[in-house]
mmCIF file with all atom_site columns, C-alpha atoms in Angstrom:
data_model
loop_
_atom_site.group_PDB
_atom_site.id
_atom_site.type_symbol
_atom_site.label_atom_id
_atom_site.label_alt_id
_atom_site.label_comp_id
_atom_site.label_asym_id
_atom_site.label_entity_id
_atom_site.label_seq_id
_atom_site.pdbx_PDB_ins_code
_atom_site.Cartn_x
_atom_site.Cartn_y
_atom_site.Cartn_z
_atom_site.occupancy
_atom_site.B_iso_or_equiv
_atom_site.pdbx_formal_charge
_atom_site.auth_seq_id
_atom_site.auth_comp_id
_atom_site.auth_asym_id
_atom_site.auth_atom_id
_atom_site.pdbx_PDB_model_num
ATOM 1   C CA . MET A 1 1   ? -29.221 6.137  34.277 1.00 37.00 ? 4   MET A CA 1
ATOM 2   C CA . PRO A 1 2   ? -28.073 9.729  33.620 1.00 37.00 ? 5   PRO A CA 1
ATOM 3   C CA . SER A 1 3   ? -28.908 11.337 30.315 1.00 37.00 ? 6   SER A CA 1
ATOM 4   C CA . PRO A 1 4   ? -26.034 11.753 27.893 1.00 37.00 ? 7   PRO A CA 1
ATOM 5   C CA . ALA A 1 5   ? -24.625 15.228 27.413 1.00 37.00 ? 8   ALA A CA 1
ATOM 6   C CA . PRO A 1 6   ? -26.020 17.277 24.542 1.00 37.00 ? 9   PRO A CA 1
ATOM 7   C CA . ASN A 1 7   ? -24.439 16.262 21.257 1.00 35.00 ? 10  ASN A CA 1
ATOM 8   C CA . ALA A 1 8   ? -23.079 13.111 22.877 1.00 35.00 ? 11  ALA A CA 1
ATOM 9   C CA . VAL A 1 9   ? -22.241 10.324 20.511 1.00 35.00 ? 12  VAL A CA 1
ATOM 10  C CA . GLU A 1 10  ? -24.233 7.163  21.116 1.00 39.00 ? 13  GLU A CA 1
ATOM 11  C CA . SER A 1 11  ? -24.267 3.887  19.298 1.00 40.00 ? 14  SER A CA 1
ATOM 12  C CA . SER A 1 12  ? -27.227 2.929  17.206 1.00 40.00 ? 15  SER A CA 1
ATOM 13  C CA . PRO A 1 13  ? -28.607 -0.629 17.430 1.00 47.00 ? 16  PRO A CA 1
ATOM 14  C CA . SER A 1 14  ? -26.294 -1.501 14.534 1.00 47.00 ? 17  SER A CA 1
ATOM 15  C CA . GLY A 1 15  ? -23.319 -0.259 16.564 1.00 49.00 ? 18  GLY A CA 1
ATOM 16  C CA . ALA A 1 16  ? -22.695 2.761  14.307 1.00 44.00 ? 19  ALA A CA 1
ATOM 17  C CA . PRO A 1 17  ? -22.153 6.024  16.224 1.00 42.00 ? 20  PRO A CA 1
ATOM 18  C CA . GLN A 1 18  ? -24.823 8.664  15.854 1.00 39.00 ? 21  GLN A CA 1
ATOM 19  C CA . LEU A 1 19  ? -25.009 12.243 17.036 1.00 36.00 ? 22  LEU A CA 1
ATOM 20  C CA . GLN A 1 20  ? -27.756 12.889 19.536 1.00 35.00 ? 23  GLN A CA 1
ATOM 21  C CA . GLU A 1 21  ? -29.914 16.005 19.114 1.00 37.00 ? 24  GLU A CA 1
ATOM 22  C CA . PRO A 1 22  ? -29.083 18.769 21.619 1.00 41.00 ? 25  PRO A CA 1
ATOM 23  C CA . VAL A 1 23  ? -31.520 19.232 24.461 1.00 42.00 ? 26  VAL A CA 1
ATOM 24  C CA . THR A 1 24  ? -33.015 22.710 24.472 1.00 53.00 ? 27  THR A CA 1
ATOM 25  C CA . GLN A 1 25  ? -32.656 24.541 27.746 1.00 71.00 ? 28  GLN A CA 1
ATOM 26  C CA . CYS A 1 26  ? -34.972 27.459 27.126 1.00 79.00 ? 29  CYS A CA 1
ATOM 27  C CA . GLY A 1 27  ? -37.648 25.733 25.114 1.00 77.00 ? 30  GLY A CA 1
ATOM 28  C CA . VAL A 1 28  ? -37.132 28.102 22.190 1.00 80.00 ? 31  VAL A CA 1
ATOM 29  C CA . ASN A 1 29  ? -38.105 26.850 18.753 1.00 82.00 ? 32  ASN A CA 1
ATOM 30  C CA . ASN A 1 30  ? -35.048 28.524 17.283 1.00 88.00 ? 33  ASN A CA 1
ATOM 31  C CA . PRO A 1 31  ? -31.864 26.468 17.794 1.00 89.00 ? 34  PRO A CA 1
ATOM 32  C CA . LEU A 1 32  ? -29.585 29.316 16.661 1.00 91.00 ? 35  LEU A CA 1
ATOM 33  C CA . LEU A 1 33  ? -31.161 31.764 19.102 1.00 93.00 ? 36  LEU A CA 1
ATOM 34  C CA . GLU A 1 34  ? -30.965 29.205 21.884 1.00 91.00 ? 37  GLU A CA 1
ATOM 35  C CA . GLU A 1 35  ? -27.300 28.556 21.070 1.00 93.00 ? 38  GLU A CA 1
ATOM 36  C CA . ILE A 1 36  ? -26.556 32.290 21.325 1.00 95.00 ? 39  ILE A CA 1
ATOM 37  C CA . VAL A 1 37  ? -28.353 32.555 24.670 1.00 95.00 ? 40  VAL A CA 1
ATOM 38  C CA . VAL A 1 38  ? -26.562 29.528 26.121 1.00 94.00 ? 41  VAL A CA 1
ATOM 39  C CA . LYS A 1 39  ? -23.167 30.672 24.812 1.00 95.00 ? 42  LYS A CA 1
ATOM 40  C CA . GLN A 1 40  ? -23.470 34.226 26.111 1.00 96.00 ? 43  GLN A CA 1
ATOM 41  C CA . SER A 1 41  ? -24.775 32.967 29.477 1.00 96.00 ? 44  SER A CA 1
ATOM 42  C CA . HIS A 1 42  ? -21.723 30.737 29.795 1.00 96.00 ? 45  HIS A CA 1
ATOM 43  C CA . VAL A 1 43  ? -19.357 33.533 28.715 1.00 96.00 ? 46  VAL A CA 1
ATOM 44  C CA . GLN A 1 44  ? -20.700 35.622 31.602 1.00 96.00 ? 47  GLN A CA 1
ATOM 45  C CA . GLY A 1 45  ? -20.819 32.694 34.029 1.00 96.00 ? 48  GLY A CA 1
ATOM 46  C CA . LEU A 1 46  ? -24.571 33.102 34.475 1.00 96.00 ? 49  LEU A CA 1
ATOM 47  C CA . ASN A 1 47  ? -27.178 30.437 35.126 1.00 94.00 ? 50  ASN A CA 1
ATOM 48  C CA . VAL A 1 48  ? -28.701 29.681 31.724 1.00 93.00 ? 51  VAL A CA 1
ATOM 49  C CA . ASN A 1 49  ? -32.132 29.002 33.208 1.00 93.00 ? 52  ASN A CA 1
ATOM 50  C CA . LEU A 1 50  ? -32.142 32.383 34.939 1.00 95.00 ? 53  LEU A CA 1
ATOM 51  C CA . VAL A 1 51  ? -31.120 34.117 31.701 1.00 96.00 ? 54  VAL A CA 1
ATOM 52  C CA . CYS A 1 52  ? -33.824 32.246 29.769 1.00 95.00 ? 55  CYS A CA 1
ATOM 53  C CA . ALA A 1 53  ? -36.426 33.188 32.390 1.00 95.00 ? 56  ALA A CA 1
ATOM 54  C CA . LEU A 1 54  ? -35.344 36.826 32.245 1.00 97.00 ? 57  LEU A CA 1
ATOM 55  C CA . ILE A 1 55  ? -35.520 36.891 28.445 1.00 97.00 ? 58  ILE A CA 1
ATOM 56  C CA . MET A 1 56  ? -38.943 35.237 28.488 1.00 95.00 ? 59  MET A CA 1
ATOM 57  C CA . ALA A 1 57  ? -40.192 37.871 30.961 1.00 96.00 ? 60  ALA A CA 1
ATOM 58  C CA . GLU A 1 58  ? -38.599 40.758 29.081 1.00 96.00 ? 61  GLU A CA 1
ATOM 59  C CA . SER A 1 59  ? -39.345 39.941 25.430 1.00 96.00 ? 62  SER A CA 1
ATOM 60  C CA . SER A 1 60  ? -40.800 36.433 25.090 1.00 94.00 ? 63  SER A CA 1
ATOM 61  C CA . PHE A 1 61  ? -37.651 35.638 23.081 1.00 95.00 ? 64  PHE A CA 1
ATOM 62  C CA . ASN A 1 62  ? -38.542 38.184 20.411 1.00 96.00 ? 65  ASN A CA 1
ATOM 63  C CA . PRO A 1 63  ? -35.217 39.784 19.421 1.00 97.00 ? 66  PRO A CA 1
ATOM 64  C CA . LYS A 1 64  ? -37.048 42.540 17.505 1.00 97.00 ? 67  LYS A CA 1
ATOM 65  C CA . ALA A 1 65  ? -39.274 43.538 20.454 1.00 97.00 ? 68  ALA A CA 1
ATOM 66  C CA . VAL A 1 66  ? -39.532 47.259 21.179 1.00 98.00 ? 69  VAL A CA 1
ATOM 67  C CA . SER A 1 67  ? -41.486 48.387 24.234 1.00 96.00 ? 70  SER A CA 1
ATOM 68  C CA . ALA A 1 68  ? -43.669 51.480 24.516 1.00 95.00 ? 71  ALA A CA 1
ATOM 69  C CA . GLN A 1 69  ? -40.797 52.978 26.566 1.00 94.00 ? 72  GLN A CA 1
ATOM 70  C CA . GLY A 1 70  ? -38.362 52.366 23.699 1.00 97.00 ? 73  GLY A CA 1
ATOM 71  C CA . LYS A 1 71  ? -36.515 49.421 25.258 1.00 97.00 ? 74  LYS A CA 1
ATOM 72  C CA . ILE A 1 72  ? -35.180 47.064 22.605 1.00 98.00 ? 75  ILE A CA 1
ATOM 73  C CA . GLY A 1 73  ? -34.423 43.397 21.980 1.00 98.00 ? 76  GLY A CA 1
ATOM 74  C CA . LEU A 1 74  ? -34.244 40.204 23.990 1.00 98.00 ? 77  LEU A CA 1
ATOM 75  C CA . LEU A 1 75  ? -33.287 41.922 27.248 1.00 98.00 ? 78  LEU A CA 1
ATOM 76  C CA . GLN A 1 76  ? -35.334 45.067 26.538 1.00 98.00 ? 79  GLN A CA 1
ATOM 77  C CA . LEU A 1 77  ? -32.342 47.377 26.861 1.00 98.00 ? 80  LEU A CA 1
ATOM 78  C CA . ASP A 1 78  ? -32.731 51.124 27.124 1.00 97.00 ? 81  ASP A CA 1
ATOM 79  C CA . PRO A 1 79  ? -30.622 52.534 24.255 1.00 98.00 ? 82  PRO A CA 1
ATOM 80  C CA . ALA A 1 80  ? -29.005 55.288 26.361 1.00 96.00 ? 83  ALA A CA 1
ATOM 81  C CA . LEU A 1 81  ? -28.066 52.883 29.151 1.00 95.00 ? 84  LEU A CA 1
ATOM 82  C CA . ALA A 1 82  ? -26.943 50.295 26.579 1.00 97.00 ? 85  ALA A CA 1
ATOM 83  C CA . GLN A 1 83  ? -24.643 52.878 24.969 1.00 97.00 ? 86  GLN A CA 1
ATOM 84  C CA . LYS A 1 84  ? -23.097 53.668 28.374 1.00 96.00 ? 87  LYS A CA 1
ATOM 85  C CA . THR A 1 85  ? -22.817 49.964 29.221 1.00 94.00 ? 88  THR A CA 1
ATOM 86  C CA . ALA A 1 86  ? -21.144 49.253 25.863 1.00 95.00 ? 89  ALA A CA 1
ATOM 87  C CA . ALA A 1 87  ? -18.605 52.018 26.529 1.00 96.00 ? 90  ALA A CA 1
ATOM 88  C CA . ASP A 1 88  ? -17.938 50.680 30.048 1.00 93.00 ? 91  ASP A CA 1
ATOM 89  C CA . GLN A 1 89  ? -17.165 47.273 28.509 1.00 91.00 ? 92  GLN A CA 1
ATOM 90  C CA . ALA A 1 90  ? -15.090 48.705 25.646 1.00 94.00 ? 93  ALA A CA 1
ATOM 91  C CA . LEU A 1 91  ? -17.626 47.360 23.146 1.00 92.00 ? 94  LEU A CA 1
ATOM 92  C CA . PRO A 1 92  ? -18.336 49.364 20.027 1.00 94.00 ? 95  PRO A CA 1
ATOM 93  C CA . TRP A 1 93  ? -21.664 51.179 20.094 1.00 96.00 ? 96  TRP A CA 1
ATOM 94  C CA . GLU A 1 94  ? -23.408 50.306 16.855 1.00 95.00 ? 97  GLU A CA 1
ATOM 95  C CA . GLY A 1 95  ? -26.638 52.178 17.457 1.00 96.00 ? 98  GLY A CA 1
ATOM 96  C CA . ALA A 1 96  ? -30.003 51.388 18.989 1.00 97.00 ? 99  ALA A CA 1
ATOM 97  C CA . GLU A 1 97  ? -31.223 49.411 15.984 1.00 97.00 ? 100 GLU A CA 1
ATOM 98  C CA . ARG A 1 98  ? -28.359 46.928 16.494 1.00 97.00 ? 101 ARG A CA 1
ATOM 99  C CA . LEU A 1 99  ? -29.868 46.020 19.885 1.00 98.00 ? 102 LEU A CA 1
ATOM 100 C CA . LYS A 1 100 ? -32.310 43.881 17.890 1.00 98.00 ? 103 LYS A CA 1
ATOM 101 C CA . ASP A 1 101 ? -29.403 41.550 17.121 1.00 98.00 ? 104 ASP A CA 1
ATOM 102 C CA . PRO A 1 102 ? -29.606 38.830 19.811 1.00 98.00 ? 105 PRO A CA 1
ATOM 103 C CA . GLU A 1 103 ? -25.863 38.364 20.265 1.00 97.00 ? 106 GLU A CA 1
ATOM 104 C CA . TYR A 1 104 ? -25.148 42.103 20.467 1.00 97.00 ? 107 TYR A CA 1
ATOM 105 C CA . ASN A 1 105 ? -28.066 42.605 22.879 1.00 98.00 ? 108 ASN A CA 1
ATOM 106 C CA . LEU A 1 106 ? -26.792 39.848 25.169 1.00 98.00 ? 109 LEU A CA 1
ATOM 107 C CA . LYS A 1 107 ? -23.154 40.998 24.967 1.00 97.00 ? 110 LYS A CA 1
ATOM 108 C CA . ILE A 1 108 ? -24.264 44.355 26.313 1.00 97.00 ? 111 ILE A CA 1
ATOM 109 C CA . GLY A 1 109 ? -27.030 43.310 28.702 1.00 97.00 ? 112 GLY A CA 1
ATOM 110 C CA . LEU A 1 110 ? -25.683 40.164 30.375 1.00 98.00 ? 113 LEU A CA 1
ATOM 111 C CA . PRO A 1 111 ? -22.562 41.802 31.857 1.00 96.00 ? 114 PRO A CA 1
ATOM 112 C CA . ARG A 1 112 ? -24.889 44.367 33.454 1.00 96.00 ? 115 ARG A CA 1
ATOM 113 C CA . LEU A 1 113 ? -27.049 41.555 34.862 1.00 98.00 ? 116 LEU A CA 1
ATOM 114 C CA . LYS A 1 114 ? -23.944 39.801 36.168 1.00 97.00 ? 117 LYS A CA 1
ATOM 115 C CA . ALA A 1 115 ? -22.720 43.005 37.825 1.00 96.00 ? 118 ALA A CA 1
ATOM 116 C CA . LEU A 1 116 ? -26.084 43.471 39.548 1.00 97.00 ? 119 LEU A CA 1
ATOM 117 C CA . LEU A 1 117 ? -26.151 39.854 40.734 1.00 97.00 ? 120 LEU A CA 1
ATOM 118 C CA . GLU A 1 118 ? -22.628 40.315 42.123 1.00 97.00 ? 121 GLU A CA 1
ATOM 119 C CA . LYS A 1 119 ? -23.578 43.614 43.747 1.00 96.00 ? 122 LYS A CA 1
ATOM 120 C CA . TYR A 1 120 ? -26.562 41.962 45.470 1.00 94.00 ? 123 TYR A CA 1
ATOM 121 C CA . PRO A 1 121 ? -25.317 38.377 45.988 1.00 93.00 ? 124 PRO A CA 1
ATOM 122 C CA . ASP A 1 122 ? -27.898 37.592 48.667 1.00 93.00 ? 125 ASP A CA 1
ATOM 123 C CA . ASP A 1 123 ? -30.867 39.101 46.864 1.00 94.00 ? 126 ASP A CA 1
ATOM 124 C CA . GLN A 1 124 ? -31.512 38.032 43.273 1.00 95.00 ? 127 GLN A CA 1
ATOM 125 C CA . GLU A 1 125 ? -34.898 39.712 43.422 1.00 94.00 ? 128 GLU A CA 1
ATOM 126 C CA . LEU A 1 126 ? -33.263 43.085 44.053 1.00 96.00 ? 129 LEU A CA 1
ATOM 127 C CA . ALA A 1 127 ? -30.767 42.481 41.232 1.00 97.00 ? 130 ALA A CA 1
ATOM 128 C CA . LEU A 1 128 ? -33.602 41.628 38.829 1.00 97.00 ? 131 LEU A CA 1
ATOM 129 C CA . LEU A 1 129 ? -35.634 44.645 39.930 1.00 96.00 ? 132 LEU A CA 1
ATOM 130 C CA . ALA A 1 130 ? -32.554 46.833 39.414 1.00 97.00 ? 133 ALA A CA 1
ATOM 131 C CA . PHE A 1 131 ? -32.117 45.360 35.927 1.00 97.00 ? 134 PHE A CA 1
ATOM 132 C CA . ASN A 1 132 ? -35.748 46.123 35.087 1.00 95.00 ? 135 ASN A CA 1
ATOM 133 C CA . LEU A 1 133 ? -36.468 49.367 36.954 1.00 95.00 ? 136 LEU A CA 1
ATOM 134 C CA . GLY A 1 134 ? -33.027 50.818 37.610 1.00 94.00 ? 137 GLY A CA 1
ATOM 135 C CA . GLU A 1 135 ? -30.961 50.580 40.770 1.00 95.00 ? 138 GLU A CA 1
ATOM 136 C CA . ASP A 1 136 ? -32.314 53.693 42.489 1.00 96.00 ? 139 ASP A CA 1
ATOM 137 C CA . LEU A 1 137 ? -35.981 52.712 42.249 1.00 96.00 ? 140 LEU A CA 1
ATOM 138 C CA . ALA A 1 138 ? -35.251 49.068 43.133 1.00 96.00 ? 141 ALA A CA 1
ATOM 139 C CA . ALA A 1 139 ? -33.360 50.159 46.259 1.00 94.00 ? 142 ALA A CA 1
ATOM 140 C CA . LYS A 1 140 ? -36.219 52.460 47.321 1.00 96.00 ? 143 LYS A CA 1
ATOM 141 C CA . ILE A 1 141 ? -38.686 49.604 46.920 1.00 95.00 ? 144 ILE A CA 1
ATOM 142 C CA . LYS A 1 142 ? -36.523 47.267 48.977 1.00 93.00 ? 145 LYS A CA 1
ATOM 143 C CA . ARG A 1 143 ? -36.137 49.893 51.725 1.00 93.00 ? 146 ARG A CA 1
ATOM 144 C CA . GLY A 1 144 ? -39.913 50.371 51.778 1.00 95.00 ? 147 GLY A CA 1
ATOM 145 C CA . GLU A 1 145 ? -39.724 53.960 50.556 1.00 97.00 ? 148 GLU A CA 1
ATOM 146 C CA . ARG A 1 146 ? -41.753 53.101 47.451 1.00 96.00 ? 149 ARG A CA 1
ATOM 147 C CA . SER A 1 147 ? -44.273 50.370 46.834 1.00 96.00 ? 150 SER A CA 1
ATOM 148 C CA . LEU A 1 148 ? -43.640 47.646 44.312 1.00 95.00 ? 151 LEU A CA 1
ATOM 149 C CA . PRO A 1 149 ? -45.461 48.590 41.098 1.00 95.00 ? 152 PRO A CA 1
ATOM 150 C CA . PRO A 1 150 ? -47.933 45.900 39.984 1.00 96.00 ? 153 PRO A CA 1
ATOM 151 C CA . LEU A 1 151 ? -46.068 45.408 36.687 1.00 94.00 ? 154 LEU A CA 1
ATOM 152 C CA . ALA A 1 152 ? -42.802 44.857 38.568 1.00 96.00 ? 155 ALA A CA 1
ATOM 153 C CA . ALA A 1 153 ? -44.509 42.349 40.878 1.00 96.00 ? 156 ALA A CA 1
ATOM 154 C CA . ARG A 1 154 ? -45.818 40.479 37.826 1.00 97.00 ? 157 ARG A CA 1
ATOM 155 C CA . TYR A 1 155 ? -42.340 40.665 36.236 1.00 97.00 ? 158 TYR A CA 1
ATOM 156 C CA . LEU A 1 156 ? -40.725 38.969 39.252 1.00 96.00 ? 159 LEU A CA 1
ATOM 157 C CA . LYS A 1 157 ? -43.515 36.412 39.506 1.00 97.00 ? 160 LYS A CA 1
ATOM 158 C CA . ASN A 1 158 ? -43.107 35.586 35.807 1.00 96.00 ? 161 ASN A CA 1
ATOM 159 C CA . ILE A 1 159 ? -39.345 35.181 36.128 1.00 96.00 ? 162 ILE A CA 1
ATOM 160 C CA . ARG A 1 160 ? -39.877 32.801 39.032 1.00 94.00 ? 163 ARG A CA 1
ATOM 161 C CA . LYS A 1 161 ? -42.498 30.842 37.063 1.00 94.00 ? 164 LYS A CA 1
ATOM 162 C CA . PHE A 1 162 ? -40.373 30.681 33.894 1.00 93.00 ? 165 PHE A CA 1
ATOM 163 C CA . TYR A 1 163 ? -37.282 29.703 35.861 1.00 92.00 ? 166 TYR A CA 1
ATOM 164 C CA . LYS A 1 164 ? -39.120 26.817 37.466 1.00 89.00 ? 167 LYS A CA 1
ATOM 165 C CA . SER A 1 165 ? -40.398 25.669 34.082 1.00 87.00 ? 168 SER A CA 1
ATOM 166 C CA . PHE A 1 166 ? -36.870 25.706 32.621 1.00 82.00 ? 169 PHE A CA 1
ATOM 167 C CA . ASP A 1 167 ? -35.378 23.887 35.568 1.00 72.00 ? 170 ASP A CA 1
ATOM 168 C CA . GLN A 1 168 ? -37.881 21.679 37.363 1.00 65.00 ? 171 GLN A CA 1
ATOM 169 C CA . SER A 1 169 ? -35.210 20.201 39.596 1.00 43.00 ? 172 SER A CA 1
ATOM 170 C CA . SER A 1 170 ? -33.865 23.336 41.249 1.00 43.00 ? 173 SER A CA 1
ATOM 171 C CA . SER A 1 171 ? -35.042 26.486 42.907 1.00 44.00 ? 174 SER A CA 1
ATOM 172 C CA . MET A 1 172 ? -33.575 29.938 42.578 1.00 45.00 ? 175 MET A CA 1
ATOM 173 C CA . LYS A 1 173 ? -30.975 30.298 45.312 1.00 45.00 ? 176 LYS A CA 1
ATOM 174 C CA . ASN A 1 174 ? -31.621 33.426 47.343 1.00 43.00 ? 177 ASN A CA 1
ATOM 175 C CA . PHE A 1 175 ? -34.648 34.366 45.229 1.00 47.00 ? 178 PHE A CA 1
ATOM 176 C CA . THR A 1 176 ? -36.849 35.871 47.881 1.00 42.00 ? 179 THR A CA 1
ATOM 177 C CA . ALA A 1 177 ? -40.520 35.111 47.955 1.00 42.00 ? 180 ALA A CA 1
ATOM 178 C CA . SER A 1 178 ? -41.825 38.536 48.931 1.00 41.00 ? 181 SER A CA 1
ATOM 179 C CA . ILE A 1 179 ? -44.464 38.317 46.246 1.00 36.00 ? 182 ILE A CA 1
ATOM 180 C CA . SER A 1 180 ? -47.498 36.191 46.949 1.00 33.00 ? 183 SER A CA 1
ATOM 181 C CA . GLU A 1 181 ? -47.851 33.469 44.361 1.00 35.00 ? 184 GLU A CA 1
#
């Protein structure tokens, strides 16, 4: 018997309707954060499990994360690139500190991810590398002009692992397995 949809109304043994708890997709212990991730993924038409896996690999769902390279928030956005991306989308640039706001971070970062996935429809690995390393370096790696840095290899392996944990029943379409597992 299929599971009811999240928030589906079921009858209790007494026949009174009751609201069922939503099923978490990303396994985050923060329902508001999870709701933002799911909503913004749907707004962009992106696979929620892929977005959750990417966020887990980038920031472990820490919206306040700042890397040693100065990348910020859930998607670890570079402030200069985020400012350009915001302008390209006609979104107001509210400063680097605002990238720690999960919704703002996703509104800026997910359209970029979507554009990369559309640019490389047959190679999600290349799109994810481009998101993480930049398009030029990702393309050089794919052409064999540069080797895959160990951290980038671990990044892709982690995304694959997290994706599988979020969605046991499916595999990443077109996600190449060029990294030994």
